[in-house]
Amino acid sequence: MKFQIYFLLLPLLLLFYACDDESEKNNSAEDSLLKFETSYQTEVIEPSGLCLSKDRKSLWTVSDENSTIYNITFEGKIIDSIRVEGYDLEGICLYDNNNLAIIFERERKLAIINKEGTVLKSADINFDGEPNEGIEGVTYNGDEKIFYLIKEKNPAILVTLDSTLTEKSRDTLEIANDLSGLFYERETKNLWITSDENKIVFKCDSDGKVTESAGVDIIQIEGIAIEEPEGIVWIISDRTGKLYRYSINRK
């Protein structure tokens, strides 16, 4: 008799757990920091790094495949390009509204260039480790005139430089298996950091302390940029060449 009751109740129990599990998934999606909106296929081969243009109407990215900087639309179309000397480009940010800062991972170098691709000044960043475990991201705090850079892994490190490209600090970040992208959000003074291996976007304070995070289903995240006050998050993938648009979930 007990077995008969169990088998009669089993379908109801399974339905209960299924509904409960679906409820948890829905709640998790609603509580997530980011909400996926759409994606676009870019015309850039192996894009890496991302930042907003001066007028905030387009994006800048780099290709580590052909040592070229690209200005692209929000739909991934190429507007303009700048060829630079060097190889293994891995990050980009807007500097003083007129120039750009780019990084070369294997050379461990940060360079300031103009829109013609001429290097105005540069600095070598001393990192130990394998050649492909160097600088992965760069961003600039124009109010305090501070550059932030991240080293990918073994260990992952957050470095700050002043406007003369003199190193001011470096701290190990133990928040993920690797770090792959970086963006300073001026309006909130937050650092946004991505992890390729963990597929996570971290919202951090200026010291790299995580305040919120969100998992994203993106292969090989290599760059992130934030539009405020619109609350739009742009993420780019090296592997697929896609540009993803998310919105920040206002709680």
PDB file of N, CA, C and O in Angstrom, residues 10 16 61-62 91 127 168 187 215-216 224 247:
ATOM      1  N   LEU A  10       4.468  10.386  -6.778  1.00  0.00           N
ATOM      2  CA  LEU A  10       5.725  10.693  -7.460  1.00  0.00           C
ATOM      3  C   LEU A  10       5.567  11.734  -8.563  1.00  0.00           C
ATOM      4  O   LEU A  10       6.335  12.701  -8.630  1.00  0.00           O
ATOM      5  N   PHE A  16       6.320  19.427  -8.695  1.00  0.00           N
ATOM      6  CA  PHE A  16       6.621  20.462  -7.696  1.00  0.00           C
ATOM      7  C   PHE A  16       8.070  20.924  -7.807  1.00  0.00           C
ATOM      8  O   PHE A  16       8.365  22.112  -7.847  1.00  0.00           O
ATOM      9  N   THR A  61      37.871  49.419 -30.935  1.00  0.00           N
ATOM     10  CA  THR A  61      38.397  48.109 -30.568  1.00  0.00           C
ATOM     11  C   THR A  61      39.699  47.883 -31.329  1.00  0.00           C
ATOM     12  O   THR A  61      40.059  48.682 -32.205  1.00  0.00           O
ATOM     13  N   VAL A  62      40.416  46.825 -31.002  1.00  0.00           N
ATOM     14  CA  VAL A  62      41.667  46.503 -31.702  1.00  0.00           C
ATOM     15  C   VAL A  62      41.615  45.055 -32.168  1.00  0.00           C
ATOM     16  O   VAL A  62      40.869  44.237 -31.634  1.00  0.00           O
ATOM     17  N   GLY A  91      44.182  45.694 -25.901  1.00  0.00           N
ATOM     18  CA  GLY A  91      43.289  46.594 -25.176  1.00  0.00           C
ATOM     19  C   GLY A  91      43.388  48.012 -25.700  1.00  0.00           C
ATOM     20  O   GLY A  91      44.375  48.388 -26.340  1.00  0.00           O
ATOM     21  N   PHE A 127      56.143  42.783 -15.993  1.00  0.00           N
ATOM     22  CA  PHE A 127      55.359  41.631 -15.546  1.00  0.00           C
ATOM     23  C   PHE A 127      56.143  40.361 -15.803  1.00  0.00           C
ATOM     24  O   PHE A 127      56.715  40.182 -16.883  1.00  0.00           O
ATOM     25  N   LYS A 168      52.075  53.604 -10.020  1.00  0.00           N
ATOM     26  CA  LYS A 168      51.735  54.070  -8.674  1.00  0.00           C
ATOM     27  C   LYS A 168      51.393  52.918  -7.739  1.00  0.00           C
ATOM     28  O   LYS A 168      51.645  52.988  -6.544  1.00  0.00           O
ATOM     29  N   GLU A 187      30.809  57.958 -14.334  1.00  0.00           N
ATOM     30  CA  GLU A 187      29.646  58.439 -13.583  1.00  0.00           C
ATOM     31  C   GLU A 187      29.546  57.814 -12.193  1.00  0.00           C
ATOM     32  O   GLU A 187      29.135  58.464 -11.231  1.00  0.00           O
ATOM     33  N   GLY A 215      27.064  36.331 -14.521  1.00  0.00           N
ATOM     34  CA  GLY A 215      27.538  35.370 -15.500  1.00  0.00           C
ATOM     35  C   GLY A 215      26.965  35.711 -16.867  1.00  0.00           C
ATOM     36  O   GLY A 215      25.818  36.149 -16.983  1.00  0.00           O
ATOM     37  N   VAL A 216      27.785  35.559 -17.914  1.00  0.00           N
ATOM     38  CA  VAL A 216      27.329  35.831 -19.284  1.00  0.00           C
ATOM     39  C   VAL A 216      27.732  34.662 -20.173  1.00  0.00           C
ATOM     40  O   VAL A 216      28.817  34.115 -20.033  1.00  0.00           O
ATOM     41  N   ILE A 224      34.989  45.300 -22.740  1.00  0.00           N
ATOM     42  CA  ILE A 224      33.721  45.768 -22.182  1.00  0.00           C
ATOM     43  C   ILE A 224      33.713  47.296 -22.153  1.00  0.00           C
ATOM     44  O   ILE A 224      34.747  47.933 -21.932  1.00  0.00           O
ATOM     45  N   SER A 247      21.782  45.340 -20.856  1.00  0.00           N
ATOM     46  CA  SER A 247      21.361  46.500 -20.072  1.00  0.00           C
ATOM     47  C   SER A 247      21.577  46.168 -18.598  1.00  0.00           C
ATOM     48  O   SER A 247      21.488  45.012 -18.193  1.00  0.00           O
TER      49      SER A 247
END
